[in-house]
Each structure stands twice: as structure tokens, then as C-alpha cells.
Coordinates of C-alpha atoms in Angstrom, one line a residue:
Chain F
X9 CA -44.6 15.6 -170.3
X10 CA -47.5 15.9 -168.1
X11 CA -50.4 17.1 -170.2
X12 CA -52.8 17.6 -167.6
X13 CA -50.4 19.8 -165.6
X14 CA -49.6 21.9 -168.7
X15 CA -53.2 22.3 -169.4
X16 CA -54.1 23.2 -165.8
X17 CA -51.0 25.9 -165.7
X18 CA -52.2 27.4 -168.9
X19 CA -55.8 27.8 -167.7
X20 CA -54.4 29.4 -164.7
X21 CA -52.1 31.8 -166.7
X22 CA -54.9 32.8 -168.8
X23 CA -57.3 33.4 -166.1
X24 CA -54.9 35.6 -164.3
X25 CA -53.9 37.6 -167.6
X26 CA -57.8 38.0 -168.2
X27 CA -58.4 39.1 -164.6
X28 CA -60.8 36.0 -164.0
X29 CA -61.0 34.4 -160.7
X30 CA -61.4 30.7 -161.0
X31 CA -61.9 27.9 -158.6
X32 CA -59.2 25.2 -157.7
X33 CA -58.9 23.1 -160.9
X34 CA -60.2 19.5 -160.5
X35 CA -61.0 16.7 -162.9
X36 CA -64.7 17.4 -162.6
X37 CA -64.5 21.1 -162.7
X38 CA -67.2 22.1 -165.4
X39 CA -65.4 24.5 -167.7
X40 CA -68.4 26.8 -168.2
X41 CA -69.0 27.2 -164.6
X42 CA -65.3 27.9 -164.0
X43 CA -65.6 31.7 -164.6
X44 CA -63.8 31.4 -167.9
X45 CA -65.7 32.9 -171.0
X46 CA -65.5 31.8 -174.7
X47 CA -62.6 34.2 -175.3
X48 CA -60.6 32.8 -172.4
X49 CA -60.9 29.3 -173.9
X50 CA -60.0 30.6 -177.3
X51 CA -56.7 31.9 -175.7
X52 CA -56.1 28.7 -173.9
X53 CA -56.6 26.7 -177.0
X54 CA -54.1 29.0 -178.9
X55 CA -51.6 29.0 -176.2
X56 CA -51.7 25.2 -175.8
X57 CA -51.3 24.9 -179.7
X58 CA -48.0 26.8 -179.3
X59 CA -47.0 24.9 -176.2
X60 CA -48.0 21.3 -177.2
X61 CA -48.1 21.7 -181.1
X62 CA -51.6 20.4 -181.5
X63 CA -55.1 21.8 -181.7
X64 CA -57.6 19.0 -181.3
X65 CA -60.5 21.1 -182.3
X66 CA -58.9 21.9 -185.7
X67 CA -57.3 18.8 -186.4
X68 CA -60.4 16.5 -186.0
X69 CA -63.7 17.2 -187.7
X70 CA -65.6 15.1 -185.0
X71 CA -64.7 16.8 -181.8
X72 CA -67.1 16.3 -179.0
X73 CA -67.0 19.5 -177.1
X74 CA -65.6 19.0 -173.6
X75 CA -67.8 19.6 -170.5
X76 CA -65.4 18.9 -167.7
X77 CA -61.6 19.7 -167.2
X78 CA -60.9 16.1 -167.6
X79 CA -62.7 16.0 -170.9
X80 CA -60.7 18.9 -172.1
X81 CA -57.3 17.2 -171.1
X82 CA -58.4 13.9 -172.7
X83 CA -59.0 15.7 -176.1
X84 CA -55.3 16.8 -175.8
X85 CA -54.0 13.4 -174.7
X86 CA -55.6 11.8 -177.6
X87 CA -54.5 14.4 -180.1
X88 CA -50.8 14.1 -179.0
Chain I
X20 CA -82.2 49.6 -212.1
X21 CA -84.3 46.6 -213.0
X22 CA -88.0 47.3 -212.1
X23 CA -88.2 44.0 -210.1
X24 CA -86.0 45.6 -207.5
X25 CA -88.1 48.7 -206.8
X26 CA -89.0 48.8 -203.1
X27 CA -92.6 47.5 -202.5
X28 CA -95.1 50.4 -202.8
X29 CA -96.3 52.1 -199.6
X30 CA -99.9 51.2 -200.3
X31 CA -99.1 47.5 -199.7
X32 CA -97.7 48.3 -196.4
X33 CA -99.3 46.7 -193.4
X34 CA -98.0 47.4 -190.0
X35 CA -96.2 44.9 -187.9
X36 CA -99.2 44.9 -185.5
X37 CA -101.6 44.4 -188.1
X38 CA -99.5 41.4 -189.5
X39 CA -99.0 39.9 -186.2
X40 CA -102.8 40.4 -185.3
X41 CA -103.6 38.5 -188.5
X42 CA -101.4 35.6 -187.3
X43 CA -103.0 35.3 -183.8
X44 CA -106.2 33.7 -182.7
X45 CA -105.0 30.0 -183.1
X46 CA -104.1 29.3 -179.4
X47 CA -102.0 31.0 -176.8
X48 CA -98.7 32.5 -178.0
X49 CA -96.2 33.8 -175.5
X50 CA -93.3 36.3 -175.1
X51 CA -91.0 34.9 -172.6
X52 CA -88.5 37.3 -170.9
X53 CA -86.1 36.4 -168.0
X54 CA -87.9 39.0 -165.9
X55 CA -91.7 38.5 -167.0
X56 CA -93.8 36.9 -169.6
X57 CA -96.9 37.8 -171.4
X58 CA -99.3 36.6 -173.9
X59 CA -99.1 38.0 -177.5
X60 CA -102.8 38.9 -177.3
X61 CA -102.3 41.0 -174.1
X62 CA -99.4 42.8 -175.9
X63 CA -101.6 43.5 -178.8
X64 CA -104.5 45.0 -176.6
X65 CA -103.8 47.6 -173.9
X66 CA -105.0 51.3 -173.6
X67 CA -103.6 54.5 -175.1
X68 CA -100.8 56.2 -173.3
X69 CA -100.6 60.1 -173.3
X70 CA -97.5 59.7 -175.6
X71 CA -99.7 58.5 -178.3
X72 CA -99.7 61.0 -181.1
X73 CA -96.4 62.8 -180.4
X74 CA -94.3 60.0 -182.1
X75 CA -96.3 60.1 -185.3
X76 CA -94.1 60.5 -188.1
X77 CA -91.1 61.0 -185.8
X78 CA -87.6 59.5 -185.7
X79 CA -87.5 57.3 -182.5
X80 CA -84.5 55.5 -181.0
X81 CA -85.3 52.4 -178.9
X82 CA -82.9 52.0 -176.1
X83 CA -84.3 49.2 -173.9
X84 CA -82.6 47.1 -171.2
X85 CA -85.2 44.3 -171.9
X86 CA -85.6 42.7 -175.3
X87 CA -89.1 41.9 -174.5
X88 CA -89.9 45.5 -173.9
X89 CA -88.2 46.4 -177.1
X90 CA -90.4 44.0 -179.1
X91 CA -93.5 45.6 -177.7
X92 CA -92.1 48.8 -178.7
X93 CA -91.6 47.6 -182.2
X94 CA -95.3 46.4 -182.2
X95 CA -96.4 49.9 -181.1
X96 CA -94.1 52.2 -183.3
X97 CA -94.0 50.3 -186.7
X98 CA -96.4 52.2 -188.8
X99 CA -96.5 55.1 -186.5
X100 CA -92.8 56.5 -186.4
X101 CA -91.2 57.5 -189.6
X102 CA -88.0 55.7 -188.5
X103 CA -87.2 53.4 -185.6
X104 CA -83.6 52.9 -184.6
X105 CA -82.8 49.5 -182.9
X106 CA -80.1 49.7 -180.2
X107 CA -78.3 46.7 -178.8
X108 CA -77.4 47.0 -175.2
X109 CA -73.8 48.2 -175.7
X110 CA -75.1 51.5 -177.2
X111 CA -74.9 53.9 -174.3
X112 CA -73.3 57.3 -173.3
X113 CA -71.4 59.0 -176.3
X114 CA -72.2 56.2 -178.8
X115 CA -76.1 56.7 -178.0
X116 CA -75.7 60.6 -178.5
X117 CA -73.8 60.0 -181.8
X118 CA -76.4 57.6 -183.1
X119 CA -79.2 60.1 -182.1
X120 CA -77.4 62.9 -183.9
X121 CA -76.7 60.7 -187.1
X122 CA -80.4 59.5 -187.2
X123 CA -81.6 63.0 -186.3
X124 CA -83.8 61.3 -183.6
X125 CA -86.8 63.3 -182.1
X126 CA -87.3 60.8 -179.2
X127 CA -85.4 58.1 -177.3
X128 CA -87.7 55.5 -175.9
X129 CA -86.4 53.6 -172.8
X130 CA -87.5 51.5 -170.0
X131 CA -85.2 53.0 -167.5
X132 CA -82.1 51.8 -169.2
X133 CA -80.9 55.3 -169.8
X134 CA -77.5 55.9 -167.7
X135 CA -75.9 58.8 -169.2
X136 CA -78.1 61.4 -171.0
X137 CA -75.3 64.0 -171.5
X138 CA -75.1 65.4 -175.1
X139 CA -78.5 63.9 -176.1
X140 CA -80.4 66.3 -178.4
X141 CA -83.6 64.1 -178.5
X142 CA -86.5 64.0 -176.1
X143 CA -86.3 61.1 -173.6
X144 CA -89.6 59.2 -172.9
X145 CA -89.2 56.7 -170.1
X146 CA -91.7 53.9 -169.9
X147 CA -92.5 51.7 -166.9
X148 CA -90.5 48.6 -166.8
X149 CA -93.7 46.5 -167.3
X150 CA -95.5 48.5 -169.9
X151 CA -97.8 46.8 -172.2
X152 CA -100.0 49.6 -173.3
X153 CA -100.5 50.9 -176.7
X154 CA -98.9 54.2 -177.6
X155 CA -101.0 55.3 -180.6
X156 CA -103.5 52.9 -181.9
X157 CA -105.7 55.0 -184.2
X158 CA -103.3 57.0 -186.4
X159 CA -102.9 56.1 -190.1
X160 CA -100.1 53.7 -190.7
X161 CA -97.1 55.0 -192.4
X162 CA -94.1 53.2 -194.1
X163 CA -91.7 53.2 -191.0
X164 CA -88.0 52.6 -191.8
X165 CA -86.1 50.3 -189.5
X166 CA -82.6 51.5 -188.8
X167 CA -80.2 48.8 -187.6
X168 CA -76.5 49.3 -186.6
X169 CA -73.6 47.8 -188.3
X170 CA -69.9 48.3 -188.1
X171 CA -68.3 50.7 -190.6
X172 CA -64.8 50.4 -191.8
X173 CA -63.6 53.2 -189.4
X174 CA -64.9 51.1 -186.5
X175 CA -67.7 53.6 -185.7
X176 CA -71.2 52.0 -186.0
X177 CA -73.1 52.9 -189.2
X178 CA -76.9 53.0 -189.4
X179 CA -78.5 51.0 -192.4
X180 CA -82.1 51.4 -193.4
X181 CA -84.4 48.5 -193.9
X182 CA -88.1 48.3 -194.7
X183 CA -90.5 45.8 -192.9
X184 CA -91.3 44.1 -196.3
X185 CA -87.5 43.7 -196.8
X186 CA -86.9 42.5 -193.4
X187 CA -89.6 39.9 -193.6
X188 CA -89.0 38.9 -197.2
X189 CA -87.4 35.4 -196.2
X190 CA -90.2 34.6 -193.8
X191 CA -92.4 31.9 -194.9
X192 CA -95.5 31.1 -193.0
X193 CA -95.3 27.8 -191.0
X194 CA -99.0 27.2 -191.7
X195 CA -101.0 26.6 -188.5
X196 CA -98.0 25.4 -186.4
X197 CA -98.3 27.5 -183.4
X198 CA -96.6 24.9 -181.2
X199 CA -93.3 26.4 -182.3
X200 CA -91.3 28.1 -179.6
X201 CA -88.5 30.2 -181.0
X202 CA -85.3 31.4 -179.2
X203 CA -82.0 32.9 -180.3
X204 CA -78.7 33.4 -178.5
X205 CA -78.5 36.6 -180.6
X206 CA -79.7 40.0 -179.3
X207 CA -83.0 40.7 -181.2
X208 CA -81.9 44.4 -181.7
X209 CA -79.2 43.1 -184.2
X210 CA -80.2 41.8 -187.7
X211 CA -79.7 38.2 -186.9
X212 CA -81.7 38.2 -183.8
X213 CA -84.4 40.5 -185.2
X214 CA -84.9 37.9 -187.9
X215 CA -85.8 35.3 -185.3
X216 CA -88.0 37.7 -183.5
X217 CA -90.0 38.5 -186.6
X218 CA -90.3 34.9 -187.6
X219 CA -91.7 34.2 -184.0
X220 CA -94.2 37.2 -184.5
X221 CA -95.4 36.5 -188.0
X222 CA -95.0 32.9 -188.8
X223 CA -96.7 31.7 -185.6
X224 CA -95.4 30.4 -182.2
X225 CA -93.8 32.0 -179.1
X226 CA -90.5 33.4 -178.4
X227 CA -88.1 33.2 -175.5
X228 CA -85.8 36.2 -175.0
X229 CA -82.2 36.0 -173.8
X230 CA -81.0 38.6 -171.3
X231 CA -77.7 40.5 -171.2
X232 CA -75.1 38.9 -169.1
X233 CA -77.3 35.7 -168.6
X234 CA -75.0 32.6 -168.2
X235 CA -75.4 30.2 -171.1
X236 CA -76.5 27.4 -168.8
X237 CA -79.2 29.5 -167.2
X238 CA -80.5 30.5 -170.5
X239 CA -80.5 26.9 -171.8
X240 CA -82.5 25.8 -168.6
X241 CA -85.1 28.6 -169.4
X242 CA -85.2 27.4 -173.1
X243 CA -85.8 23.8 -171.9
X244 CA -88.6 25.1 -169.4
X245 CA -90.4 26.8 -172.2
X246 CA -90.0 23.8 -174.6
X247 CA -87.9 25.6 -177.2
X248 CA -88.3 24.0 -180.7
X249 CA -86.4 26.4 -182.9
X250 CA -83.0 27.7 -181.8
X251 CA -80.5 29.9 -183.7
X252 CA -77.1 31.5 -182.9
X253 CA -73.7 32.0 -184.5
X254 CA -71.2 29.1 -184.6
X255 CA -69.5 30.7 -181.6
X256 CA -72.8 30.7 -179.7
X257 CA -73.3 27.0 -180.6
X258 CA -69.8 26.0 -179.6
X259 CA -70.3 27.6 -176.2
X260 CA -73.7 25.9 -175.8
X261 CA -72.2 22.4 -176.8
X262 CA -69.9 22.9 -173.9
X263 CA -72.8 23.2 -171.6
X264 CA -74.2 20.2 -169.8
X265 CA -77.6 21.9 -169.9
X266 CA -77.9 21.6 -173.8
X267 CA -78.8 17.9 -173.2
X268 CA -82.2 19.1 -171.7
X269 CA -83.3 20.7 -175.0
X270 CA -85.7 18.8 -177.4
X271 CA -85.3 21.0 -180.5
X272 CA -86.9 20.4 -184.0
X273 CA -84.8 22.8 -185.9
X274 CA -81.4 24.4 -185.3
X275 CA -79.9 27.3 -187.2
X276 CA -76.4 29.0 -187.6
X277 CA -75.6 32.3 -189.1
X278 CA -73.5 35.5 -188.7
X279 CA -70.2 33.7 -189.0
X280 CA -68.6 31.0 -191.2
X281 CA -70.1 27.7 -190.0
X282 CA -67.2 25.2 -190.3
X283 CA -67.7 21.5 -190.7
X284 CA -66.7 20.7 -187.1
X285 CA -69.4 22.7 -185.5
X286 CA -71.9 21.3 -188.0
X287 CA -70.8 17.8 -187.1
X288 CA -70.9 18.5 -183.5
X289 CA -74.4 19.7 -183.7
X290 CA -75.4 16.7 -185.6
X291 CA -73.8 14.4 -183.1
X292 CA -75.6 16.1 -180.3
X293 CA -78.9 16.1 -182.1
X294 CA -78.9 13.4 -184.6
X295 CA -82.4 13.6 -185.9
X296 CA -82.7 17.4 -185.9
X297 CA -82.5 19.4 -189.1
X298 CA -79.5 22.0 -188.9
X299 CA -79.4 24.7 -191.3
X300 CA -76.7 27.3 -191.7
X301 CA -77.8 30.7 -193.2
X302 CA -76.0 33.4 -194.8
X303 CA -77.2 36.8 -193.8
X304 CA -75.8 40.2 -193.1
X305 CA -77.1 43.5 -191.8
X306 CA -76.5 45.1 -195.2
X307 CA -77.2 42.2 -197.5
X308 CA -80.2 40.9 -195.7
X309 CA -81.1 37.0 -195.6
X310 CA -79.2 35.4 -198.6
X311 CA -79.6 31.8 -198.5
X312 CA -79.8 28.8 -196.2
X313 CA -77.8 25.6 -196.5
X314 CA -79.4 22.4 -195.3
X315 CA -77.2 19.6 -196.5
X316 CA -75.2 19.6 -193.3
X317 CA -71.8 20.7 -195.2
X318 CA -69.9 23.9 -194.8
X319 CA -69.9 26.4 -197.6
X320 CA -72.7 26.4 -200.2
X321 CA -73.2 24.6 -203.5
X322 CA -71.9 26.5 -206.6
X323 CA -75.4 25.9 -208.2
X324 CA -76.8 28.6 -205.8
X325 CA -75.2 31.2 -208.0
X326 CA -77.5 30.0 -210.8
X327 CA -80.6 29.9 -209.0
X328 CA -83.5 32.0 -210.2
X329 CA -85.6 33.6 -207.3
X330 CA -85.9 36.4 -204.8
X331 CA -82.1 36.4 -204.2
X332 CA -79.5 36.7 -206.9
X333 CA -75.9 35.9 -206.2
X334 CA -72.6 36.5 -208.0
X335 CA -69.0 36.4 -207.1
X336 CA -66.8 39.2 -208.1
X337 CA -63.3 40.0 -207.2
X338 CA -63.5 37.1 -204.8
X339 CA -66.3 38.5 -202.7
X340 CA -70.0 37.3 -202.5
X341 CA -72.5 39.8 -203.9
X342 CA -76.3 39.7 -203.2
X343 CA -79.1 41.4 -205.1
X344 CA -82.7 41.1 -203.5
X345 CA -85.5 43.0 -202.0
X346 CA -84.2 42.0 -198.6
X347 CA -81.0 44.0 -198.8
X348 CA -80.9 47.2 -196.8
X349 CA -81.9 50.3 -198.9
X350 CA -79.1 52.7 -197.8
X351 CA -76.7 53.9 -195.3
X352 CA -77.8 56.9 -193.2
X353 CA -75.5 59.7 -194.0
X354 CA -72.8 57.5 -195.6
X355 CA -72.0 56.1 -199.0
X356 CA -74.0 53.9 -201.4
X357 CA -74.7 50.3 -200.3
X358 CA -75.3 48.6 -203.6
X359 CA -73.5 48.9 -207.1
X360 CA -75.1 50.3 -210.2
X361 CA -76.8 47.0 -210.9
X362 CA -78.2 46.7 -207.4
X363 CA -75.7 44.3 -206.0
X364 CA -74.5 44.6 -202.5
X365 CA -70.9 43.5 -201.9
X366 CA -70.9 41.4 -198.7
X367 CA -67.2 41.8 -198.4
X368 CA -67.0 38.0 -197.5
X369 CA -64.3 36.2 -199.6
X370 CA -65.3 33.0 -201.1
X371 CA -63.3 30.4 -202.9
X372 CA -64.7 27.6 -205.3
X373 CA -63.6 24.0 -204.7
X374 CA -65.2 21.1 -206.2
X375 CA -68.6 22.4 -207.1
X376 CA -68.9 24.3 -203.9
X377 CA -68.1 27.8 -202.5
X378 CA -66.2 28.1 -199.2
X379 CA -66.0 31.1 -197.1
X380 CA -62.5 32.5 -196.5
X381 CA -63.0 35.5 -194.2
X382 CA -63.6 39.2 -194.5
X383 CA -62.0 41.2 -197.5
X384 CA -61.3 44.2 -195.5
X385 CA -59.3 42.5 -192.8
X386 CA -62.0 43.1 -190.1
X387 CA -61.4 40.4 -187.5
X388 CA -64.7 38.6 -186.4
X389 CA -64.2 37.5 -182.8
X390 CA -67.4 35.3 -181.9
X391 CA -69.6 37.6 -184.1
X392 CA -68.1 40.9 -182.9
X393 CA -66.1 42.8 -185.4
X394 CA -62.7 44.1 -184.5
X395 CA -60.8 46.6 -186.7
X396 CA -57.0 45.9 -186.3
X397 CA -56.1 49.6 -186.7
X398 CA -58.2 50.6 -183.6
X399 CA -56.1 48.3 -181.4
X400 CA -52.8 49.2 -183.1
X401 CA -53.6 52.6 -182.1
X402 CA -53.7 51.7 -178.5
X403 CA -50.7 49.4 -178.5
X404 CA -48.6 52.0 -180.4
X405 CA -49.4 54.4 -177.6
X406 CA -47.7 52.3 -174.8
X407 CA -44.2 53.5 -173.7
X408 CA -41.7 51.1 -175.0
X409 CA -43.6 50.2 -178.0
X410 CA -42.3 51.3 -181.5
X411 CA -44.8 49.6 -183.7
X412 CA -47.4 47.1 -183.6
X413 CA -49.4 44.9 -186.1
X414 CA -52.7 43.3 -185.1
X415 CA -54.1 40.4 -187.0
X416 CA -56.5 37.6 -186.6
X417 CA -55.5 34.1 -185.5
X418 CA -58.0 31.4 -186.3
X419 CA -59.8 30.0 -183.3
X420 CA -62.0 27.0 -183.1
X421 CA -63.8 28.5 -180.2
X422 CA -64.5 32.1 -181.4
X423 CA -63.8 31.9 -185.0
X424 CA -60.8 34.2 -184.6
X425 CA -58.9 35.7 -181.8
X426 CA -56.8 38.9 -182.0
X427 CA -53.1 38.6 -181.7
X428 CA -50.4 41.3 -181.9
X429 CA -46.9 41.6 -183.1
X430 CA -44.9 44.2 -181.2
X431 CA -41.5 46.0 -182.2
X432 CA -40.1 47.1 -179.0
X433 CA -38.4 50.6 -179.0
X434 CA -35.5 49.1 -177.1
X435 CA -35.0 45.6 -178.3
X436 CA -33.4 44.7 -174.9
X437 CA -36.6 45.5 -173.2
X438 CA -38.7 43.0 -175.2
X439 CA -39.8 40.6 -172.5
X440 CA -42.3 39.6 -169.9
X441 CA -42.3 43.0 -168.1
X442 CA -43.2 45.0 -171.3
X443 CA -45.7 42.3 -172.4
X444 CA -47.4 42.8 -169.0
X445 CA -47.4 46.6 -169.3
X446 CA -48.9 46.2 -173.0
X447 CA -51.6 43.9 -171.8
X448 CA -52.6 46.1 -169.0
X449 CA -52.7 49.1 -171.1
X450 CA -55.0 47.3 -173.7
X451 CA -57.2 45.9 -171.0
X452 CA -57.8 49.5 -169.7
X453 CA -58.6 50.9 -173.1
X454 CA -60.4 48.2 -175.0
X455 CA -63.3 45.7 -174.4
X456 CA -62.0 42.1 -173.7
X457 CA -62.6 40.7 -177.2
X458 CA -60.4 43.5 -178.7
X459 CA -57.4 42.9 -176.3
X460 CA -54.7 40.8 -178.0
X461 CA -54.9 37.4 -176.7
X462 CA -51.3 36.6 -177.7
X463 CA -48.4 39.2 -177.9
X464 CA -45.4 38.4 -179.7
X465 CA -42.2 40.5 -180.1
X466 CA -40.7 40.8 -183.5
X467 CA -37.4 42.5 -184.7
X468 CA -39.4 44.5 -187.5
X469 CA -42.8 44.6 -189.3
X470 CA -42.9 44.7 -193.3
X471 CA -44.0 47.8 -194.9
X472 CA -45.5 48.3 -198.4
X473 CA -43.9 50.5 -201.0
X474 CA -46.4 53.2 -200.1
X475 CA -45.0 53.1 -196.6
X476 CA -48.0 51.4 -195.0
X477 CA -47.9 48.4 -192.7
X478 CA -48.2 45.3 -194.9
X479 CA -51.2 43.3 -194.0
X480 CA -52.2 39.7 -194.9
X481 CA -55.7 40.0 -196.2
X482 CA -57.7 37.1 -194.9

């Protein structure tokens, strides 16, 4: 399973459902500048928990909050 | 009621302006808005406006776009008006009219923020966007009540009454430390943000105001430019700030969380980002006032807090935290009692004791807290149940590491065969059309049926 693709697809789907326009997803995309708000991220994390079976924010007490898309993907890759 | 919990006498009342003036003169102090900035000394000076005496002993609603202008109005009107009502920016249109009626407002003071004046029974006073002048400097000071908005069980905002001595009861003078620069992610018209504003005004230092719709990165950049030392927000605010690269430009001396459950992961993340900076998480609510602060870096609070002797008494009854102090609100406007016979306010926050510590479990009433905003499941269910093809819905919270909770919905389709992506899209569109984003179900799941209680009510899992 390609975690990066799964995460990217999820972000795009949530953005669409929430009527947010986001730029093309790249490794260096800064999440907070992507046009997604906290609520969108909360939905992305919940959706990914259902799809991948992990919530890296809840399972570790020492999460470093991700700045870029790549940071975000790595959180999931490490948790899986 | 125990005599110790009688309100402070009106004779001991000093106006906010008088108390702030007493705390100045030790160096320049600033109020920094996004749109302008001014020295506190300038704000305390100024000339008399024609509106001066008309607001004496009147009920005045403050409906400002600018938090800085709102702060100036507080300096003007405390001690002048009989009641002042603080409105966050989402109060407009019908809600503003409702609040004016509820508070029996005589005036609405605004800085051009009035969009819809229909149905308002109060007189509107528009001030210039850059006003600094004093409204009424020479009238005798009266014991102004401060009315703050909260959320009631029906979802409509309630007004709770506070006194200035109660609101400032937890503020301890920082001595002569006028280098402090305060800021908060909260709106200063709500209880949590107002606490920070009053600290800045009364305990020394300057204050940076946030602006509605300001991106977090831009706000953090402004905070760094003004040299913010003391910064407060909800755990949701902090999680968001921690995702911003600009947070690295801050050099704070004190960080504070309140308004939601501060879990261990957000406390640890703050400690990792600012290893040498003290981090406190405070318990406060609009009704119960400032309860206590936890500074040991751990979630929850020591059970020994319940035994403490001091200005705040705490007990746990039926699983919820109760607080008695002079900092609690005095009453609801036009609604039920706030405290029990013994003067304790039920916070409605469920706690559980484990190993010498209490941990917060959530809201007893089932209200969902999405990033500090309260959501009533019933209100959303009413919208969902109105969508063609939906037979029944149940809305509940799902725990979220980002916003504390998100709203999820279970749907029983009228026709089981129709339960699929098309109906889901219809439901989502209807919810988005009728509700603000934080109330729109983040996830929608179809179920065959929903459990009912014996009384025929939808069964709810209490948090």
C-alpha cells in the first residue's frame, strides 16, 4: 500500500467535500498554507484512521506536529 | 449562603479605568491591533464625546469589529453603564437583536460593524473606527455588570452576569514587570480571552489583539514582531500553532492553555517546542470563572486540589466538577439559577479519579466541543432529519487529536437501498447549506437502525 498516495487522496477528497481549493500536493507543501483549516485536518486524521487503522496523534504521546505534507506522511509511515 | 461568598460591596468598587490608571506610569504600554496601535496612556486620556452622559446607568451592548476598539469601550463604560454586554464577532443579525431584547439593551455601541439593524430595539451609536476619546469621564462610578455570552442547553446563547471584582479575582499583580507582552488566540469578548485582556491591563504590560479571519501564521508573525512573552489559547489553538513554521520565531516566557481538555500530547508537544518555558493549563469557564491552574506539565489535576483552602473551593458530585468562589458568574439573565443552595456551580465537566489525579472525560450534557466551539447534537440532527431520504439520524462526537472532537452522524435511510454515496452527498450539501462548518458532520455513516430508550428517546452515549 502506498501510504503517501492514500494520504494525498484523502486530503483531496476532504478538501473537495469541504469546498476548499488547495494547490497541487507536493512533499514541501506547508499544510497550514494549503487552504485547509483545523477542522479539515481533523476530518483527514479521522478518515485515515478508518482507512489505515492508525492515528499517529493518538497513539504516541510525543508527536511533533507536522509542518509539511511530507512530515505528515512520515508520521503515518512510522505509525504503521 | 456563607457570608464569605457575598459579592464585594459596591463601595469597594473602582472602575476598570481607575485600576488601569493606577497600574501605569512605569513605562510605555501598548495596545497592538492588526489595524492600528496606541499607547495605553493615550487611551486613558482623550476628550469628552457628546455621547457622554447618555449611557450613564444604561444597558449597553458592545458590538465591535475591532478587539482593540472593544477594549477601549470597556475602559470607557465600566463604571458608567449599569450593564455592558460583550459580543464576539459571530453575534449579528437576528442573534444580536435577540441578545438586545434579552439584556433589555438601551444602546448598541459599534465601530461600523453593524451589518443588519433590522429588529433592533436599542439605539445604535456608531463610533469612528479610530476613536480614542472618552465618553463620560466625570460621572460617579457605578457597579457595572459585565454580561458574557455562553451556550445554553437549547443551543441559543445565554447571558451570564459577572462583576469586575469577580472577573479579576484570579489576577495577581506581576509587580513592576512592565516588559510583559500578552496575547491570546481567543477573542477577548469571550471569557478566556477577556481574562488575558484584563491581566494585560491590570497586571502590567502590553497586549496584542488577534483579528477575525487572520491566518495563524500572520498572527504569529505579528506576535514575534511585538515580542510577545505571555501567550494563551485552547489546546486546539495550540495544536494549530504548532503546525505553523512561524511559531519558531516566538520567544515566550509563559504559555497557557484553557477552555478545553489539555491532553498529555499537546502538553508534551509544547514542552518539546519550548523546553525552558513554563506551560500552565487552567480550568476556567464562563459560568464557573477561573478555577485553578496546573503547572506540573501533566494532564488532569492533582486530587489534592479538592482539599485546598483558598478563594476557590472544588468538589466532585455525580461525577462532575463543581466550583464555589467569588469568581463565578452571579446569575443568568432571564434564566435559571447558576449555583446550588450552597453556592457551588456545576461545571458540567465529567471527571474521573485515577491514581491520585483527576482527569477530564468530557461534557456531561453531551455537548460536543469542536475546537472550543460548542455543538448540540440535537440541532444538527434536526437538519439531517429534514433531508429527503433520511429517516433518522444520530449525531455524536468522535475524539479528534486536532480539534478535541469532531461531529459524526449515523443515518438510517428511509429506503435501505438508497444508502450510498449519492444520498451521502445530498446530506452533506444540505448540512453545509444550513450549518456553520464546525457543525457539519465530518463523517457520515449509514446504519440499519438506531437504539431507542424505553421512553422512546434516541439513546445517547454520554461522554
